[in-house]
Short mmCIF file of C-alpha atoms in Angstrom, two decimals:
data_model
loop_
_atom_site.label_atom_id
_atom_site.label_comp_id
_atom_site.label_asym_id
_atom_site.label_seq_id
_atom_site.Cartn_x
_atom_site.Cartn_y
_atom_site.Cartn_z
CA UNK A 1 -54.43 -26.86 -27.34
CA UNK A 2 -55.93 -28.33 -30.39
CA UNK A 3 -54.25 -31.20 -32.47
CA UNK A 4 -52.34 -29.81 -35.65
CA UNK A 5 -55.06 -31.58 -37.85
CA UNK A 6 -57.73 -30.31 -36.43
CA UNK A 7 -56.29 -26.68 -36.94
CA UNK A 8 -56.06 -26.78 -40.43
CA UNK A 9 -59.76 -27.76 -40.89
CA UNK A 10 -61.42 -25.03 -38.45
CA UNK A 11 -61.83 -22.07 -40.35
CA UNK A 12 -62.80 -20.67 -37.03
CA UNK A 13 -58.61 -20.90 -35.76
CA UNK A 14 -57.03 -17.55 -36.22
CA UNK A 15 -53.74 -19.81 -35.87
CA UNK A 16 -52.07 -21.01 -37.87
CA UNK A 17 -51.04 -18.71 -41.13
CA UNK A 18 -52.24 -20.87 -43.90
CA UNK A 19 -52.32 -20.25 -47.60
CA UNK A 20 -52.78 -22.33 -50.65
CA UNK A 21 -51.81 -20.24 -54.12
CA UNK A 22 -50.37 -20.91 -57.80
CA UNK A 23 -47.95 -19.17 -58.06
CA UNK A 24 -47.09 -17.23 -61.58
CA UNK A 25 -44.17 -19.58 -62.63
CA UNK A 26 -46.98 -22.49 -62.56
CA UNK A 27 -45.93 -24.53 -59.19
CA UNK A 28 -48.49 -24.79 -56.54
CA UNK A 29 -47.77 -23.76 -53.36
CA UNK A 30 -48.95 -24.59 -49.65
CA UNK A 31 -48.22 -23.77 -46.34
CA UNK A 32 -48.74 -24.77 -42.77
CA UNK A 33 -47.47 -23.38 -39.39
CA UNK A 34 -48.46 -23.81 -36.00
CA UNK A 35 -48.03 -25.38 -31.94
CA UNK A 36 -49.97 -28.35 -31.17
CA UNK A 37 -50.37 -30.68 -28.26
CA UNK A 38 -49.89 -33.64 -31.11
CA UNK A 39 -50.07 -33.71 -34.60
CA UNK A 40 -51.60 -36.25 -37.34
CA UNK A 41 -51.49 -34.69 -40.71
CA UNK A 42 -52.28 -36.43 -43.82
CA UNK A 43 -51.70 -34.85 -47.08
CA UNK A 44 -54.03 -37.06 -49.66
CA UNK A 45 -53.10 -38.19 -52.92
CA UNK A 46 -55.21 -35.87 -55.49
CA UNK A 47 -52.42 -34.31 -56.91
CA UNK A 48 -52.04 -36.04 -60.12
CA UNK A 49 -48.88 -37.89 -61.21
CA UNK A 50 -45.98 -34.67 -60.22
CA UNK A 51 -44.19 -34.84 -57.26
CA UNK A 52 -44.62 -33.24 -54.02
CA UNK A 53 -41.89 -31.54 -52.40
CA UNK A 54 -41.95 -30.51 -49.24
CA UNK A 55 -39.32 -28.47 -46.75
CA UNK A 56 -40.18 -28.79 -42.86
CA UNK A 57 -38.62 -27.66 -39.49
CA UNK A 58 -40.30 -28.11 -36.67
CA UNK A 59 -39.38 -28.30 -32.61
CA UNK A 60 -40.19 -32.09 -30.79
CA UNK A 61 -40.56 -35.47 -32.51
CA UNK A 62 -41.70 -36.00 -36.17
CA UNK A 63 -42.67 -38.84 -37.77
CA UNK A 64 -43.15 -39.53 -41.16
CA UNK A 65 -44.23 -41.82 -44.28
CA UNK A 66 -45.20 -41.90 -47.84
CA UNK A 67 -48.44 -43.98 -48.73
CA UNK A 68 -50.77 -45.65 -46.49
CA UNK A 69 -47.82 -45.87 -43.53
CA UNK A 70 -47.96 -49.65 -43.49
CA UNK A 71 -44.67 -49.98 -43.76
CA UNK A 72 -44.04 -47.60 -40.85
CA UNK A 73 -43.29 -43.98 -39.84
CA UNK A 74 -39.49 -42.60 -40.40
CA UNK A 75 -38.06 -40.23 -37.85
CA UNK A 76 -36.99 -37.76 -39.68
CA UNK A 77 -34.57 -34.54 -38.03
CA UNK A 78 -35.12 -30.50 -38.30
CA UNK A 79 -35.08 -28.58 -41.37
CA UNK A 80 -35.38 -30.67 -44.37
CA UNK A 81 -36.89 -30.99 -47.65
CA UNK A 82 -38.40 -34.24 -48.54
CA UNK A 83 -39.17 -35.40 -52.22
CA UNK A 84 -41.95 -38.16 -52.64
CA UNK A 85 -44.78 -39.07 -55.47
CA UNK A 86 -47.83 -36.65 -55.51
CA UNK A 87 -49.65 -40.08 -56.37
CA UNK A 88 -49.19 -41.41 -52.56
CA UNK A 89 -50.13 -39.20 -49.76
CA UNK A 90 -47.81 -38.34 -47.62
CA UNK A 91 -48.30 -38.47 -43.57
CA UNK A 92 -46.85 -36.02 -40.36
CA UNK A 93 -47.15 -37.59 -36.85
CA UNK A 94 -46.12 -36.81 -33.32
CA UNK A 95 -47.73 -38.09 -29.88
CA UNK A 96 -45.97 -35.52 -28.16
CA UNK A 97 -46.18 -31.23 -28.14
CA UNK A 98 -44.83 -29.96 -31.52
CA UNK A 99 -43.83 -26.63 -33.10
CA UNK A 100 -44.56 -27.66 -37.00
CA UNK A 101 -44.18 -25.93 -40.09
CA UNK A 102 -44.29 -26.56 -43.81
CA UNK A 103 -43.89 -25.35 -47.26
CA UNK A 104 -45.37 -27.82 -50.02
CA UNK A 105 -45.04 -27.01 -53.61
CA UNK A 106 -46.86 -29.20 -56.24
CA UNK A 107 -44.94 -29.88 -59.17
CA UNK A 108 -47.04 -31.11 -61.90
CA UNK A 109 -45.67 -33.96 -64.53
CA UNK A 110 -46.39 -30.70 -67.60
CA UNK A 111 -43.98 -28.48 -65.45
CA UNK A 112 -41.34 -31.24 -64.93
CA UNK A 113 -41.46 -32.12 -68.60
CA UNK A 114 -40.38 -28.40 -69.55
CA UNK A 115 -37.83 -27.53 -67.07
CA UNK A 116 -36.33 -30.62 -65.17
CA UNK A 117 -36.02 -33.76 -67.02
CA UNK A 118 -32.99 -32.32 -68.77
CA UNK A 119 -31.38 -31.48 -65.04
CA UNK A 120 -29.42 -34.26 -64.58
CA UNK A 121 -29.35 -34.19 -60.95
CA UNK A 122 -33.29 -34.48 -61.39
CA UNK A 123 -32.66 -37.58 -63.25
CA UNK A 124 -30.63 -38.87 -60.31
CA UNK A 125 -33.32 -37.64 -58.04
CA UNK A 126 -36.07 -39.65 -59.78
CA UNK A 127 -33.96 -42.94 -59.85
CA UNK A 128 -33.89 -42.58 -56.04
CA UNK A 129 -37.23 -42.19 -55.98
CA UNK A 130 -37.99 -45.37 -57.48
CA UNK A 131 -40.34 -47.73 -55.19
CA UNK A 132 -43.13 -47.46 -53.27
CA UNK A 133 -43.10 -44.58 -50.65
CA UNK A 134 -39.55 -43.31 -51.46
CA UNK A 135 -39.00 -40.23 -49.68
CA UNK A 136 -35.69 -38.33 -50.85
CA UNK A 137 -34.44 -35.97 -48.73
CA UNK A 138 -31.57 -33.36 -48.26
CA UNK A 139 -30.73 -30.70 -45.59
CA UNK A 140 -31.30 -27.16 -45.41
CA UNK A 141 -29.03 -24.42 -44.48
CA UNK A 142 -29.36 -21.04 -42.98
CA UNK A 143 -29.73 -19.77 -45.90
CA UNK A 144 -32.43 -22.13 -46.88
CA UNK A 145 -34.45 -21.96 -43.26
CA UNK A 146 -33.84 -18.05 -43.42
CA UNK A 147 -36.05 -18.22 -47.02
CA UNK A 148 -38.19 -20.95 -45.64
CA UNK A 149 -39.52 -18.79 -42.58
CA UNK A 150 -40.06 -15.84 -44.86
CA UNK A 151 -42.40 -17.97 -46.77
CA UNK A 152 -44.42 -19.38 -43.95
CA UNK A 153 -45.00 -15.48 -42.77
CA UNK A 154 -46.54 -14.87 -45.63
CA UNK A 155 -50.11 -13.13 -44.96
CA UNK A 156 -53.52 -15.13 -44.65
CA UNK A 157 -55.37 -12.21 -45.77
CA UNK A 158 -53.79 -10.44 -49.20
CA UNK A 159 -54.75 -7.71 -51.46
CA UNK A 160 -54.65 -6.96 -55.34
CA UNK A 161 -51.72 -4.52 -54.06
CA UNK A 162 -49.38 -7.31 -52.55
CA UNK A 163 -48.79 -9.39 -55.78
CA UNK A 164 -45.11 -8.11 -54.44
CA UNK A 165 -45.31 -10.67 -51.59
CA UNK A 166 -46.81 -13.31 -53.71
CA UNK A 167 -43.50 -12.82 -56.22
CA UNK A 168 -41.22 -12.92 -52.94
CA UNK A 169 -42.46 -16.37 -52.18
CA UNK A 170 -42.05 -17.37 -55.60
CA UNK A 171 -38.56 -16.31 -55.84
CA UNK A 172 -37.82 -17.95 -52.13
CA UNK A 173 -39.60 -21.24 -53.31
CA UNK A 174 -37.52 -21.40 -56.57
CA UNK A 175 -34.76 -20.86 -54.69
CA UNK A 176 -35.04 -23.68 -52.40
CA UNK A 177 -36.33 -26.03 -55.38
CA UNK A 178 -32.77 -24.73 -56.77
CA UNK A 179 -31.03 -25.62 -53.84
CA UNK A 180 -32.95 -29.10 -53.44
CA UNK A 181 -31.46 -30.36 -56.63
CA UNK A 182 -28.33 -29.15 -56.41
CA UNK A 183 -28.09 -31.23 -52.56
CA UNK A 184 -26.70 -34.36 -51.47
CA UNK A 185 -29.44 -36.52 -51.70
CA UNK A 186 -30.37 -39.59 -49.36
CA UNK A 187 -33.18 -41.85 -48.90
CA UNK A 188 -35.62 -41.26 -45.63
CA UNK A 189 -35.51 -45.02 -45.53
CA UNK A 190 -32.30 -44.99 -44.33
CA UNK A 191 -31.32 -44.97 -40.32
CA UNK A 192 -28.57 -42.57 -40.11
CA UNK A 193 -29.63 -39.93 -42.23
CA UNK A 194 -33.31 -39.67 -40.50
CA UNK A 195 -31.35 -37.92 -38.24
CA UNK A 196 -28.62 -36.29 -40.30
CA UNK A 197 -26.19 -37.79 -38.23
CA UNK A 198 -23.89 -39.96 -39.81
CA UNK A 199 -21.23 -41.18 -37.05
CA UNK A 200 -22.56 -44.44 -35.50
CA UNK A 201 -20.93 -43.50 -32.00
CA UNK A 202 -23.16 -40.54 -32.04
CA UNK A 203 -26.36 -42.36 -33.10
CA UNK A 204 -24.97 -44.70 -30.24
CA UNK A 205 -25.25 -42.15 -27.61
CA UNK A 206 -27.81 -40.29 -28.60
CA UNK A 207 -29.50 -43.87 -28.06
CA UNK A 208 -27.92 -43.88 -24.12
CA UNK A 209 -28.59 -40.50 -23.03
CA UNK A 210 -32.42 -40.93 -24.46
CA UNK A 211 -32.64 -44.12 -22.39
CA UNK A 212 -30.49 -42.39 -19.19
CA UNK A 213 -33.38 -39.69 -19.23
CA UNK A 214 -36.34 -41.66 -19.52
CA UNK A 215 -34.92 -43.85 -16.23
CA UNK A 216 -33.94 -40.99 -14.25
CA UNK A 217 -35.61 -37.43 -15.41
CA UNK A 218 -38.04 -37.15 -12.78
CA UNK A 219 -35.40 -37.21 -9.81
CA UNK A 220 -35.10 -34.18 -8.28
CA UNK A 221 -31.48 -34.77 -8.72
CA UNK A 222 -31.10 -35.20 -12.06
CA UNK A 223 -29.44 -33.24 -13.65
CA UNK A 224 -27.99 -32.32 -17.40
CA UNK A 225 -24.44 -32.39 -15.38
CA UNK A 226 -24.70 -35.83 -14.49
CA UNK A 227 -25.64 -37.06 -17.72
CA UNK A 228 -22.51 -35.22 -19.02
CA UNK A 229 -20.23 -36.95 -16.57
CA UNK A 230 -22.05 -40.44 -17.13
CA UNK A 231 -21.00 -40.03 -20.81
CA UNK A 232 -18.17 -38.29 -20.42
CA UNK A 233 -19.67 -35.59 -23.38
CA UNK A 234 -19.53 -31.75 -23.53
CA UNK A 235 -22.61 -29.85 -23.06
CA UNK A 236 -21.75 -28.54 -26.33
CA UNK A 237 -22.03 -31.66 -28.49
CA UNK A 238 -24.81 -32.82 -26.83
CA UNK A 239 -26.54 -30.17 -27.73
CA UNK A 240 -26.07 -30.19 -31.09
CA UNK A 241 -26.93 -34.03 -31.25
CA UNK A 242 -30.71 -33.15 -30.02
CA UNK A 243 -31.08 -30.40 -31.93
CA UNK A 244 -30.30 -32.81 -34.86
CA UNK A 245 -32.09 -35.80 -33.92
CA UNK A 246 -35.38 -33.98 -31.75
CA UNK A 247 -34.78 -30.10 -32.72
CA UNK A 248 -34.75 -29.01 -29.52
CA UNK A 249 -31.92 -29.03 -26.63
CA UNK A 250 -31.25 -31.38 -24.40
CA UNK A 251 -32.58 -29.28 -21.36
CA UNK A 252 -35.96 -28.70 -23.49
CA UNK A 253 -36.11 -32.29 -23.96
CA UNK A 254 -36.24 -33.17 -20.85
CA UNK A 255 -38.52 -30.60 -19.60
CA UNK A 256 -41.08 -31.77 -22.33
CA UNK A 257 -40.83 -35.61 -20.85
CA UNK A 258 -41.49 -33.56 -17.03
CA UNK A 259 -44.23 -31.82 -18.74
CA UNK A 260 -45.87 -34.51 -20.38
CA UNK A 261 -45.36 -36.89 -17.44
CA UNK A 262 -47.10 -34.52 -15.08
CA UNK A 263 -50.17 -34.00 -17.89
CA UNK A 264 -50.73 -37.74 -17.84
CA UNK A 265 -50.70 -37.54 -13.44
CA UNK A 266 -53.20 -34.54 -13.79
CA UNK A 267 -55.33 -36.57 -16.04
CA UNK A 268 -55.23 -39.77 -13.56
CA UNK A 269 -56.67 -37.03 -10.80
CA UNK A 270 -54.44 -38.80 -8.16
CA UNK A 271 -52.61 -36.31 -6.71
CA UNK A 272 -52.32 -32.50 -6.06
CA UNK A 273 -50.71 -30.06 -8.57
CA UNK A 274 -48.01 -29.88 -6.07
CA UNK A 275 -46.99 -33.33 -5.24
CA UNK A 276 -47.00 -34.02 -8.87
CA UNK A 277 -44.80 -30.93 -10.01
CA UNK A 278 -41.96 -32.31 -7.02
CA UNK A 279 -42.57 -35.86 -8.40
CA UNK A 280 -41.41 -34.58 -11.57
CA UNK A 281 -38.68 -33.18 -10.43
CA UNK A 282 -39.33 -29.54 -9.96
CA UNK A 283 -38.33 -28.00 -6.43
CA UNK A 284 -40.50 -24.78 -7.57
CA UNK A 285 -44.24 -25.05 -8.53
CA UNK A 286 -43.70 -21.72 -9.98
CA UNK A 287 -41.22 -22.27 -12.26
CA UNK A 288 -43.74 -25.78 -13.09
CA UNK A 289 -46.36 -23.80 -14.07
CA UNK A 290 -44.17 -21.55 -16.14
CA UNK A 291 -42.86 -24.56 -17.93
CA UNK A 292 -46.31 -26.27 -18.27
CA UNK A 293 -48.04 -23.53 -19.54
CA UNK A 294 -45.03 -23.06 -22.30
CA UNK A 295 -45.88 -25.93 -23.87
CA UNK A 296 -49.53 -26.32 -23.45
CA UNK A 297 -50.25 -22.56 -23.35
CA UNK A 298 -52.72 -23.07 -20.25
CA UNK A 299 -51.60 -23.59 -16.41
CA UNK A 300 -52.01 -27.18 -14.86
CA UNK A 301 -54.53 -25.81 -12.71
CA UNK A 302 -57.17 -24.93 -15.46
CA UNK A 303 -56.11 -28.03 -17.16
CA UNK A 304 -56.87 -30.22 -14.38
CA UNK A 305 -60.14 -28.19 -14.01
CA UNK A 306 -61.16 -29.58 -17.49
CA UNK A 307 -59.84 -32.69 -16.79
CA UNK A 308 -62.58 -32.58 -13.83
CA UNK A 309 -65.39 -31.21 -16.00
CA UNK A 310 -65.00 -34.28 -18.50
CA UNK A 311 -65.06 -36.47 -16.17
#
C-alpha cells in the first residue's frame, strides 16, 4: 500500500476519488479519500489571504498542525471541521494504517467580505483564530458526516450533463459551512477537545487502557475482558472513548498494534510467518492473515516476499 501523499500525486492511482472544482456560489472546493499504510499530507500555502476550512473523518491516528509544524502536531479525534489561515499550510500525519478523508473549501477574503463579516459568530470565529497556526474546530453530527460522505463520492470523471451533482455538493458544502458557524467552537490547541472528550477521568483512562495494551497486547491471553475488569469499565463506554479519541474500537485498536507489530517482525526476517502471528497473539494463522491483509490489503506472505526482494 502506497503512502496517502504519494496517492494524490500519481495520476496513475485509480484510488482515491479526487476532485478539485469552483463551485457556482464562488467557494473552492477539494477533496481527498483513501487507505494508506501512513499518511504525510501537506496542503501549501498558495491560497491567498481566505481561510481554509476543512471537515475530516478518518479511521486510526491523525495528527495535525497549521504552519511549518514547529510547534508540534495536535491529535485531533473523528469527524471534525477545522478552521485555520489559507496563508499557512496546513499538515495531516499518521505513522500508522489510516482510512482518511477530506473536504476542503477555499474561502477567499472577496467572498468573506460579502457574506460573513456581518455573521457575528464569524466574528467570534476570527477572534479565535487569532495567532499563529490557530486551528478552530467544532464537531460534526450525523447529519453533518451523512452530507460529508455524499460529497467525497462525488465522481472523478463528470459530464456537461451532471452539473446536478456538482449543485448537490454545493448545497452539502454550504450546509456544513452553515453548520460550522453556527457550532461550539474550540481551539485544536487545546488537550481535551483534540479528542472531544471533555471529562478528565475519561482522558485519564483512555491514557491507562492505551498503556495496559501496549504492555500486554501480544499475550495470547489478553484479552478486551481483562482490560474491562482491570478498569472496572463497560465494554460499552470503552468503546465509545476510542472511537472518540482513535475512531476505531477498542478491539480494532488492538488488532492494528498486532498487525503492525508483526509487519515490523516480517521486515526484521527473523522468524517464520507462523511463530510471529502466535507471538502476536493469534492462536489461528488464518484468521492472521485475514486480519493482516485487512489492513495492508496484501497477505504477510507476499509481503515478506518483497521484504526479501529488497533486500
Amino acid at each position: 500500500m502506497k503512502s496517502l501523499n504519494a496517492a494524490f500525486n500519481d495520476p496513475e492511482v485509480a484510488h482515491p476519488p479526487r476532485f478539485t472544482e469552483k463551485l457556482p456560489v464562488g467557494l473552492g472546493i477539494s477533496c481527498w479519500s483513501a487507505s494508506a499504510d501512513h499518511l504525510d499530507l501537506s496542503i501549501p500555502a498558495n491560497m491567498g489571504n481566505g481561510l481554509l476550512l476543512t471537515f475530516i473523518n478518518y479511521k486510526g491516528d491523525l495528527q495535525i498542525a497549521s504552519g511549518d509544524g514547529n510547534n508540534g502536531l495536535q491529535q485531533a479525534s473523528p469527524g471534525l471541521g477545522l478552521l485555520t489561515r489559507a496563508a499557512q499550510p496546513l499538515l495531516f500525519r499518521s505513522f500508522t494504517p489510516i482510512q482518511f478523508s477530506a473536504v476542503m473549501l477555499y474561502i477567499s477574503a472577496e467572498w468573506i467580505d460579502v457574506f460573513l463579516k456581518v455573521n457575528p459568530n464569524f466574528i467570534k470565529i476570527e477572534q479565535a483564530l487569532e495567532g499563529e497556526g490557530s486551528i478552530v474546530t467544532c464537531r460534526l453530527g450525523r447529519r453533518q458526516l451523512t452530507l460529508f460522505s455524499s460529497i467525497t463520492g462525488h465522481g472523478r470523471q463528470r459530464s456537461d450533463e451532471e452539473t446536478t451533482g456538482l449543485l448537490e455538493v454545493q448545497n452539502h458544502a454550504l450546509s456544513l459551512l452553515e453548520h460550522f458557524l453556527c457550532s461550539r467552537h474550540r481551539n485544536l490547541a487545546s488537550v481535551n477537545t483534540a479528542t472531544g472528550i471533555d471529562n478528565e477521568d475519561d482522558l485519564s483512562l483512555i491514557r491507562e487502557v492505551e498503556s495496559y495494551i501496549s504492555e500486554y497486547y501480544c499475550s495470547d491471553t489478553f484479552t478486551v475482558d481483562s482490560i474491562l475488569k482491570k478498569t472496572y469499565t463497560s465494554y460499552h463506554k470503552l468503546n465509545f472513548l476510542f472511537k472518540s479519541t482513535h475512531g476505531m474500537t477498542i478491539s480494532e485498536y488492538i488488532r492494528n498494534k498486532r498487525i503492525e507489530k508483526s509487519r515490523e517482525m516480517i521486515a526484521d526476517n527473523v522468524k517464520s510467518i507462523s511463530q510471529i502471528a502466535y507471538e502476536i497473539g493469534y492462536s489461528s494463522i488464518s484468521n492472521y492473515i485475514l486480519a493482516f491483509k485487512k489492513i495492508y490489503r496484501i497477505t504477510p506472505g507476499k509481503y515478506k516476499k518483497q521484504m526479501d526482494n529488497l533486500a
